[in-house]
Structures are given as C-alpha cells and as structure tokens.
Amino acid sequence: MVYKLPAWLFPGQCLICDGPGLEGRDICPDCLDRLPLNNPCCPCCAAPLPSERATGSLCGACSRKPPPFARIIAPWRYAEPLDGLLHGLKFHRKLAAGRLLGELLAEQIPPGPRPTLLVPVPRHPRQLRKTGFNHCSEISLFLSRASGIPWSPWLLKKTRETATQHSLSRRERLDNLRGCFAFDNSSAHRHVAVIDDIVTTGATAREAARALKAAGVEKVEIWAVARTPELR
C-alpha cells in the first residue's frame, strides 16, 4: 500500500514572491489574485477586447473569417506577474513553473465535452535534440494529470524547422509556419486540444488545427496559458 502524505506537511513556496504558497501549490493567494485575467476576450480566438465590449461578442477577425479551430481557451493575459513564470519555464527550465501552470490551466477549463487527447505544440526534432526540452510538454504533462485527459508528446509533429517567431510580423509569422505540422491520428481521435504557452497572432494555433483537421479530427481546441494583444 502506498501512503500519500498530506499537502500541509510540505507547503509550497510561491514562485513569484518566494512567500509561503497554498497547500501543495507553488503560489500564494495574493499572487494568484494578481494573475491578469483575460476578460473580456473573443470567445473564439481569445483575443483581449476593450472593457466596454460585451462578453461573448466575436472579434472582427473571427466574424469575418472563422478560424480552423473551435476556440482558444487562454485564461490570462501575458503580463506581470504571469510573464515571469512563463519566461522561467521556457528559458530557464524552471520545471516547478510548468507544474503550476498546468495545474492552474486545468482549473480554468470550462465545463462541457472534453477532448480525448491533449497534444503540446511540438518542437522540430533537431531543435529538441539541441535543447532537450519542450516547455509546452511540461505544461501538458501536469495539465493531463490534473484533468485526467490523456496526453501524447509524439503525435503532433513539426516537420520542418522555422525561424523564431518573436521577431516576425503577423504576416511573416503566418508564412513562417504554413504547413509545418503533421498529426498521427491512427487512433481516430475526433476531439483534441493543442496545448501552448502563449498565443499572439494565432499562427501556431491555425496551422496546428489545420494539420489535425487534415488527419480527420473533427473538433480542435487550443488551450493556452496566456494571450497577448494580436499583432497587426
């Protein structure tokens, strides 16, 4: 028999302020309240909207041309103090941040039909060999554990190397990623969520969704930690 020790015996330490965390959680109540909610936002692409916009109204881009994914769920905006957690995970391999972000994201998924599979946004094999690390996989692992939804780091693949996105314009980002993903749907999944850290232009979301749809997935959702204002 395996005994699980109660979380209060090992209180967490807040990854933002270094103070005592919630029981079994590496964030304190004050810093949890400081995470910038992405509200109001477009219910389809999660783009932040002005405070005067009615909740539930689509942004102009989604109204004009519906994207290939069903929706993006991005509970927070990319701003302090959330940006520090994401930066620490992606660039400094602070794995505790991956666990925290995965668990927090699981708590923000609204009720309704759940996907049968979670797949992280992949890195190209050459880049993965170089770094040995995919931050989206870390978020997916703990999101899967918290939600009970199976995940796989191998089924969604990046088939060619691409330039780094952060220095590109919106149009360049779209062109940079076009056709770079492939999905192995040999298990015939119909509803899949792609896990990302930050959505900016939605270029990654669109191309990943197209790859899944081409493989026979009927409903694709994008679950991301944060959303930035879309580049023009």
mmCIF file of N, CA and C in Angstrom, residues 36-131:
data_model
loop_
_atom_site.group_PDB
_atom_site.id
_atom_site.type_symbol
_atom_site.label_atom_id
_atom_site.label_comp_id
_atom_site.label_asym_id
_atom_site.label_seq_id
_atom_site.Cartn_x
_atom_site.Cartn_y
_atom_site.Cartn_z
ATOM 1 N N PRO A 36 -3.298 38.262 -14.322
ATOM 2 C CA PRO A 36 -4.204 39.127 -15.095
ATOM 3 C C PRO A 36 -5.190 38.326 -15.939
ATOM 4 N N LEU A 37 -6.435 38.320 -15.538
ATOM 5 C CA LEU A 37 -7.460 37.567 -16.260
ATOM 6 C C LEU A 37 -7.686 38.134 -17.668
ATOM 7 N N ASN A 38 -7.901 37.265 -18.596
ATOM 8 C CA ASN A 38 -8.163 37.657 -19.977
ATOM 9 C C ASN A 38 -9.672 37.828 -20.173
ATOM 10 N N ASN A 39 -10.174 38.934 -19.685
ATOM 11 C CA ASN A 39 -11.607 39.180 -19.702
ATOM 12 C C ASN A 39 -11.873 40.677 -19.787
ATOM 13 N N PRO A 40 -12.678 41.107 -20.783
ATOM 14 C CA PRO A 40 -13.346 40.292 -21.791
ATOM 15 C C PRO A 40 -12.405 39.899 -22.927
ATOM 16 N N CYS A 41 -12.781 38.843 -23.606
ATOM 17 C CA CYS A 41 -11.994 38.394 -24.759
ATOM 18 C C CYS A 41 -12.931 37.772 -25.778
ATOM 19 N N CYS A 42 -12.439 37.611 -26.990
ATOM 20 C CA CYS A 42 -13.209 36.956 -28.041
ATOM 21 C C CYS A 42 -13.440 35.496 -27.652
ATOM 22 N N PRO A 43 -14.683 35.007 -27.682
ATOM 23 C CA PRO A 43 -14.938 33.620 -27.289
ATOM 24 C C PRO A 43 -14.389 32.591 -28.274
ATOM 25 N N CYS A 44 -13.939 33.052 -29.436
ATOM 26 C CA CYS A 44 -13.383 32.125 -30.417
ATOM 27 C C CYS A 44 -11.856 32.096 -30.355
ATOM 28 N N CYS A 45 -11.199 33.262 -30.538
ATOM 29 C CA CYS A 45 -9.729 33.277 -30.590
ATOM 30 C C CYS A 45 -9.093 33.791 -29.305
ATOM 31 N N ALA A 46 -9.902 34.194 -28.327
ATOM 32 C CA ALA A 46 -9.436 34.677 -27.023
ATOM 33 C C ALA A 46 -8.649 35.974 -27.096
ATOM 34 N N ALA A 47 -8.733 36.704 -28.218
ATOM 35 C CA ALA A 47 -8.051 37.994 -28.300
ATOM 36 C C ALA A 47 -8.645 38.948 -27.263
ATOM 37 N N PRO A 48 -7.795 39.633 -26.483
ATOM 38 C CA PRO A 48 -8.316 40.582 -25.499
ATOM 39 C C PRO A 48 -9.156 41.670 -26.165
ATOM 40 N N LEU A 49 -10.262 42.010 -25.547
ATOM 41 C CA LEU A 49 -11.160 43.033 -26.068
ATOM 42 C C LEU A 49 -11.241 44.201 -25.091
ATOM 43 N N PRO A 50 -11.606 45.374 -25.563
ATOM 44 C CA PRO A 50 -11.772 46.516 -24.659
ATOM 45 C C PRO A 50 -12.825 46.223 -23.599
ATOM 46 N N SER A 51 -12.662 46.829 -22.437
ATOM 47 C CA SER A 51 -13.550 46.543 -21.311
ATOM 48 C C SER A 51 -15.009 46.855 -21.614
ATOM 49 N N GLU A 52 -15.257 47.782 -22.548
ATOM 50 C CA GLU A 52 -16.642 48.153 -22.852
ATOM 51 C C GLU A 52 -17.332 47.153 -23.773
ATOM 52 N N ARG A 53 -16.557 46.208 -24.380
ATOM 53 C CA ARG A 53 -17.168 45.228 -25.275
ATOM 54 C C ARG A 53 -17.973 44.217 -24.481
ATOM 55 N N ALA A 54 -19.098 43.820 -25.011
ATOM 56 C CA ALA A 54 -19.946 42.852 -24.328
ATOM 57 C C ALA A 54 -19.282 41.486 -24.311
ATOM 58 N N THR A 55 -19.376 40.814 -23.179
ATOM 59 C CA THR A 55 -18.842 39.459 -23.079
ATOM 60 C C THR A 55 -19.595 38.542 -24.042
ATOM 61 N N GLY A 56 -18.844 37.734 -24.779
ATOM 62 C CA GLY A 56 -19.462 36.799 -25.712
ATOM 63 C C GLY A 56 -19.488 37.264 -27.142
ATOM 64 N N SER A 57 -19.062 38.505 -27.413
ATOM 65 C CA SER A 57 -19.077 39.006 -28.796
ATOM 66 C C SER A 57 -17.774 38.658 -29.491
ATOM 67 N N LEU A 58 -17.868 38.224 -30.752
ATOM 68 C CA LEU A 58 -16.693 37.856 -31.519
ATOM 69 C C LEU A 58 -15.892 39.096 -31.897
ATOM 70 N N CYS A 59 -14.579 38.914 -32.029
ATOM 71 C CA CYS A 59 -13.755 39.995 -32.550
ATOM 72 C C CYS A 59 -14.000 40.129 -34.049
ATOM 73 N N GLY A 60 -13.514 41.220 -34.640
ATOM 74 C CA GLY A 60 -13.736 41.453 -36.058
ATOM 75 C C GLY A 60 -13.140 40.372 -36.935
ATOM 76 N N ALA A 61 -11.938 39.907 -36.600
ATOM 77 C CA ALA A 61 -11.265 38.903 -37.426
ATOM 78 C C ALA A 61 -12.043 37.592 -37.467
ATOM 79 N N CYS A 62 -12.539 37.137 -36.323
ATOM 80 C CA CYS A 62 -13.282 35.874 -36.279
ATOM 81 C C CYS A 62 -14.652 36.016 -36.928
ATOM 82 N N SER A 63 -15.219 37.221 -36.865
ATOM 83 C CA SER A 63 -16.504 37.458 -37.532
ATOM 84 C C SER A 63 -16.353 37.388 -39.044
ATOM 85 N N ARG A 64 -15.238 37.932 -39.545
ATOM 86 C CA ARG A 64 -15.034 37.958 -40.988
ATOM 87 C C ARG A 64 -14.646 36.592 -41.540
ATOM 88 N N LYS A 65 -13.783 35.882 -40.820
ATOM 89 C CA LYS A 65 -13.290 34.594 -41.313
ATOM 90 C C LYS A 65 -13.087 33.646 -40.130
ATOM 91 N N PRO A 66 -14.020 32.732 -39.895
ATOM 92 C CA PRO A 66 -13.873 31.787 -38.777
ATOM 93 C C PRO A 66 -12.587 30.974 -38.908
ATOM 94 N N PRO A 67 -11.841 30.809 -37.825
ATOM 95 C CA PRO A 67 -10.585 30.045 -37.873
ATOM 96 C C PRO A 67 -10.848 28.544 -37.933
ATOM 97 N N PRO A 68 -9.815 27.739 -38.198
ATOM 98 C CA PRO A 68 -9.996 26.288 -38.296
ATOM 99 C C PRO A 68 -10.179 25.596 -36.947
ATOM 100 N N PHE A 69 -9.893 26.275 -35.856
ATOM 101 C CA PHE A 69 -10.111 25.683 -34.532
ATOM 102 C C PHE A 69 -11.476 26.119 -34.002
ATOM 103 N N ALA A 70 -12.008 25.315 -33.066
ATOM 104 C CA ALA A 70 -13.314 25.634 -32.477
ATOM 105 C C ALA A 70 -13.224 26.834 -31.549
ATOM 106 N N ARG A 71 -12.160 26.888 -30.755
ATOM 107 C CA ARG A 71 -11.958 28.013 -29.839
ATOM 108 C C ARG A 71 -10.562 27.933 -29.245
ATOM 109 N N ILE A 72 -10.100 29.074 -28.769
ATOM 110 C CA ILE A 72 -8.895 29.141 -27.942
ATOM 111 C C ILE A 72 -9.337 29.458 -26.519
ATOM 112 N N ILE A 73 -8.848 28.681 -25.589
ATOM 113 C CA ILE A 73 -9.039 28.978 -24.168
ATOM 114 C C ILE A 73 -7.714 29.486 -23.641
ATOM 115 N N ALA A 74 -7.673 30.740 -23.258
ATOM 116 C CA ALA A 74 -6.462 31.369 -22.707
ATOM 117 C C ALA A 74 -6.907 32.221 -21.526
ATOM 118 N N PRO A 75 -6.861 31.685 -20.317
ATOM 119 C CA PRO A 75 -7.479 32.345 -19.163
ATOM 120 C C PRO A 75 -6.834 33.662 -18.753
ATOM 121 N N TRP A 76 -5.544 33.849 -19.078
ATOM 122 C CA TRP A 76 -4.847 35.039 -18.595
ATOM 123 C C TRP A 76 -4.217 35.822 -19.738
ATOM 124 N N ARG A 77 -3.934 37.081 -19.465
ATOM 125 C CA ARG A 77 -3.217 37.925 -20.420
ATOM 126 C C ARG A 77 -1.727 37.880 -20.103
ATOM 127 N N TYR A 78 -0.923 37.993 -21.137
ATOM 128 C CA TYR A 78 0.527 37.921 -20.960
ATOM 129 C C TYR A 78 1.027 39.244 -20.384
ATOM 130 N N ALA A 79 1.122 39.293 -19.080
ATOM 131 C CA ALA A 79 1.546 40.491 -18.356
ATOM 132 C C ALA A 79 2.054 40.039 -16.996
ATOM 133 N N GLU A 80 2.608 40.987 -16.238
ATOM 134 C CA GLU A 80 3.083 40.649 -14.905
ATOM 135 C C GLU A 80 1.918 40.183 -14.032
ATOM 136 N N PRO A 81 2.173 39.241 -13.124
ATOM 137 C CA PRO A 81 3.422 38.502 -12.909
ATOM 138 C C PRO A 81 3.481 37.179 -13.683
ATOM 139 N N LEU A 82 2.485 36.935 -14.529
ATOM 140 C CA LEU A 82 2.447 35.669 -15.253
ATOM 141 C C LEU A 82 3.612 35.531 -16.220
ATOM 142 N N ASP A 83 4.040 36.639 -16.818
ATOM 143 C CA ASP A 83 5.118 36.575 -17.805
ATOM 144 C C ASP A 83 6.402 36.016 -17.203
ATOM 145 N N GLY A 84 6.646 36.312 -15.920
ATOM 146 C CA GLY A 84 7.842 35.786 -15.267
ATOM 147 C C GLY A 84 7.812 34.269 -15.127
ATOM 148 N N LEU A 85 6.647 33.714 -14.829
ATOM 149 C CA LEU A 85 6.518 32.261 -14.726
ATOM 150 C C LEU A 85 6.772 31.601 -16.086
ATOM 151 N N LEU A 86 6.187 32.149 -17.132
ATOM 152 C CA LEU A 86 6.359 31.586 -18.466
ATOM 153 C C LEU A 86 7.798 31.717 -18.949
ATOM 154 N N HIS A 87 8.424 32.847 -18.677
ATOM 155 C CA HIS A 87 9.819 33.050 -19.077
ATOM 156 C C HIS A 87 10.739 32.085 -18.334
ATOM 157 N N GLY A 88 10.484 31.908 -17.049
ATOM 158 C CA GLY A 88 11.314 31.000 -16.260
ATOM 159 C C GLY A 88 11.223 29.570 -16.748
ATOM 160 N N LEU A 89 10.031 29.142 -17.149
ATOM 161 C CA LEU A 89 9.862 27.788 -17.669
ATOM 162 C C LEU A 89 10.539 27.630 -19.021
ATOM 163 N N LYS A 90 10.276 28.564 -19.935
ATOM 164 C CA LYS A 90 10.728 28.406 -21.318
ATOM 165 C C LYS A 90 12.236 28.570 -21.476
ATOM 166 N N PHE A 91 12.805 29.536 -20.756
ATOM 167 C CA PHE A 91 14.211 29.868 -20.989
ATOM 168 C C PHE A 91 15.151 29.400 -19.874
ATOM 169 N N HIS A 92 14.615 29.055 -18.720
ATOM 170 C CA HIS A 92 15.470 28.641 -17.606
ATOM 171 C C HIS A 92 15.089 27.279 -17.036
ATOM 172 N N ARG A 93 14.179 26.589 -17.714
ATOM 173 C CA ARG A 93 13.793 25.236 -17.312
ATOM 174 C C ARG A 93 13.353 25.150 -15.855
ATOM 175 N N LYS A 94 12.609 26.106 -15.406
ATOM 176 C CA LYS A 94 12.045 26.049 -14.055
ATOM 177 C C LYS A 94 10.820 25.161 -14.102
ATOM 178 N N LEU A 95 11.060 23.862 -13.881
ATOM 179 C CA LEU A 95 10.015 22.869 -14.084
ATOM 180 C C LEU A 95 8.861 23.038 -13.107
ATOM 181 N N ALA A 96 9.137 23.605 -11.941
ATOM 182 C CA ALA A 96 8.045 23.850 -10.990
ATOM 183 C C ALA A 96 7.024 24.799 -11.585
ATOM 184 N N ALA A 97 7.468 25.714 -12.431
ATOM 185 C CA ALA A 97 6.543 26.622 -13.106
ATOM 186 C C ALA A 97 5.657 25.862 -14.087
ATOM 187 N N GLY A 98 6.194 24.856 -14.760
ATOM 188 C CA GLY A 98 5.396 24.034 -15.657
ATOM 189 C C GLY A 98 4.301 23.293 -14.914
ATOM 190 N N ARG A 99 4.664 22.763 -13.755
ATOM 191 C CA ARG A 99 3.664 22.067 -12.943
ATOM 192 C C ARG A 99 2.566 23.030 -12.493
ATOM 193 N N LEU A 100 2.969 24.185 -11.991
ATOM 194 C CA LEU A 100 1.993 25.160 -11.518
ATOM 195 C C LEU A 100 1.081 25.621 -12.645
ATOM 196 N N LEU A 101 1.649 25.960 -13.793
ATOM 197 C CA LEU A 101 0.853 26.470 -14.909
ATOM 198 C C LEU A 101 -0.097 25.405 -15.440
ATOM 199 N N GLY A 102 0.358 24.160 -15.502
ATOM 200 C CA GLY A 102 -0.522 23.080 -15.945
ATOM 201 C C GLY A 102 -1.694 22.879 -15.003
ATOM 202 N N GLU A 103 -1.433 22.930 -13.709
ATOM 203 C CA GLU A 103 -2.498 22.752 -12.726
ATOM 204 C C GLU A 103 -3.472 23.925 -12.736
ATOM 205 N N LEU A 104 -2.944 25.142 -12.850
ATOM 206 C CA LEU A 104 -3.819 26.316 -12.893
ATOM 207 C C LEU A 104 -4.682 26.317 -14.151
ATOM 208 N N LEU A 105 -4.091 25.943 -15.283
ATOM 209 C CA LEU A 105 -4.848 25.901 -16.526
ATOM 210 C C LEU A 105 -5.978 24.877 -16.437
ATOM 211 N N ALA A 106 -5.717 23.731 -15.813
ATOM 212 C CA ALA A 106 -6.747 22.699 -15.675
ATOM 213 C C ALA A 106 -7.959 23.234 -14.921
ATOM 214 N N GLU A 107 -7.717 24.109 -13.962
ATOM 215 C CA GLU A 107 -8.821 24.655 -13.165
ATOM 216 C C GLU A 107 -9.653 25.668 -13.937
ATOM 217 N N GLN A 108 -9.123 26.178 -15.039
ATOM 218 C CA GLN A 108 -9.800 27.226 -15.801
ATOM 219 C C GLN A 108 -10.557 26.695 -17.024
ATOM 220 N N ILE A 109 -10.493 25.400 -17.279
ATOM 221 C CA ILE A 109 -11.198 24.849 -18.433
ATOM 222 C C ILE A 109 -12.688 24.794 -18.119
ATOM 223 N N PRO A 110 -13.521 25.451 -18.909
ATOM 224 C CA PRO A 110 -14.953 25.480 -18.602
ATOM 225 C C PRO A 110 -15.592 24.105 -18.747
ATOM 226 N N PRO A 111 -16.735 23.890 -18.099
ATOM 227 C CA PRO A 111 -17.427 22.598 -18.227
ATOM 228 C C PRO A 111 -17.926 22.385 -19.645
ATOM 229 N N GLY A 112 -18.140 21.127 -19.969
ATOM 230 C CA GLY A 112 -18.613 20.778 -21.304
ATOM 231 C C GLY A 112 -17.880 19.559 -21.825
ATOM 232 N N PRO A 113 -18.147 19.160 -23.045
ATOM 233 C CA PRO A 113 -17.477 17.994 -23.635
ATOM 234 C C PRO A 113 -15.958 18.177 -23.633
ATOM 235 N N ARG A 114 -15.263 17.159 -23.152
ATOM 236 C CA ARG A 114 -13.808 17.227 -23.058
ATOM 237 C C ARG A 114 -13.154 16.525 -24.240
ATOM 238 N N PRO A 115 -11.994 16.999 -24.658
ATOM 239 C CA PRO A 115 -11.248 16.274 -25.696
ATOM 240 C C PRO A 115 -10.789 14.920 -25.178
ATOM 241 N N THR A 116 -10.506 14.032 -26.092
ATOM 242 C CA THR A 116 -9.999 12.713 -25.707
ATOM 243 C C THR A 116 -8.484 12.677 -25.654
ATOM 244 N N LEU A 117 -7.844 13.772 -26.076
ATOM 245 C CA LEU A 117 -6.386 13.800 -26.130
ATOM 246 C C LEU A 117 -5.887 15.232 -26.039
ATOM 247 N N LEU A 118 -4.759 15.407 -25.335
ATOM 248 C CA LEU A 118 -4.031 16.668 -25.298
ATOM 249 C C LEU A 118 -2.706 16.471 -26.022
ATOM 250 N N VAL A 119 -2.351 17.422 -26.898
ATOM 251 C CA VAL A 119 -1.059 17.347 -27.580
ATOM 252 C C VAL A 119 -0.360 18.700 -27.463
ATOM 253 N N PRO A 120 0.877 18.733 -26.987
ATOM 254 C CA PRO A 120 1.600 20.004 -26.905
ATOM 255 C C PRO A 120 2.071 20.479 -28.267
ATOM 256 N N VAL A 121 2.186 21.785 -28.430
ATOM 257 C CA VAL A 121 2.833 22.320 -29.629
ATOM 258 C C VAL A 121 4.255 21.759 -29.662
ATOM 259 N N PRO A 122 4.652 21.095 -30.750
ATOM 260 C CA PRO A 122 5.951 20.419 -30.772
ATOM 261 C C PRO A 122 7.088 21.339 -31.197
ATOM 262 N N ARG A 123 8.286 20.885 -30.929
ATOM 263 C CA ARG A 123 9.491 21.492 -31.482
ATOM 264 C C ARG A 123 10.025 20.552 -32.559
ATOM 265 N N HIS A 124 10.761 21.111 -33.493
ATOM 266 C CA HIS A 124 11.371 20.269 -34.525
ATOM 267 C C HIS A 124 12.395 19.338 -33.870
ATOM 268 N N PRO A 125 12.511 18.083 -34.342
ATOM 269 C CA PRO A 125 13.441 17.136 -33.717
ATOM 270 C C PRO A 125 14.867 17.668 -33.563
ATOM 271 N N ARG A 126 15.343 18.419 -34.549
ATOM 272 C CA ARG A 126 16.707 18.944 -34.444
ATOM 273 C C ARG A 126 16.808 19.948 -33.289
ATOM 274 N N GLN A 127 15.803 20.793 -33.145
ATOM 275 C CA GLN A 127 15.802 21.762 -32.056
ATOM 276 C C GLN A 127 15.618 21.068 -30.713
ATOM 277 N N LEU A 128 14.804 20.028 -30.693
ATOM 278 C CA LEU A 128 14.592 19.293 -29.449
ATOM 279 C C LEU A 128 15.862 18.573 -29.017
ATOM 280 N N ARG A 129 16.612 18.031 -29.975
ATOM 281 C CA ARG A 129 17.887 17.390 -29.629
ATOM 282 C C ARG A 129 18.872 18.410 -29.086
ATOM 283 N N LYS A 130 18.815 19.604 -29.619
ATOM 284 C CA LYS A 130 19.744 20.644 -29.192
ATOM 285 C C LYS A 130 19.438 21.113 -27.769
ATOM 286 N N THR A 131 18.155 21.281 -27.466
ATOM 287 C CA THR A 131 17.772 21.816 -26.156
ATOM 288 C C THR A 131 17.375 20.740 -25.158
#
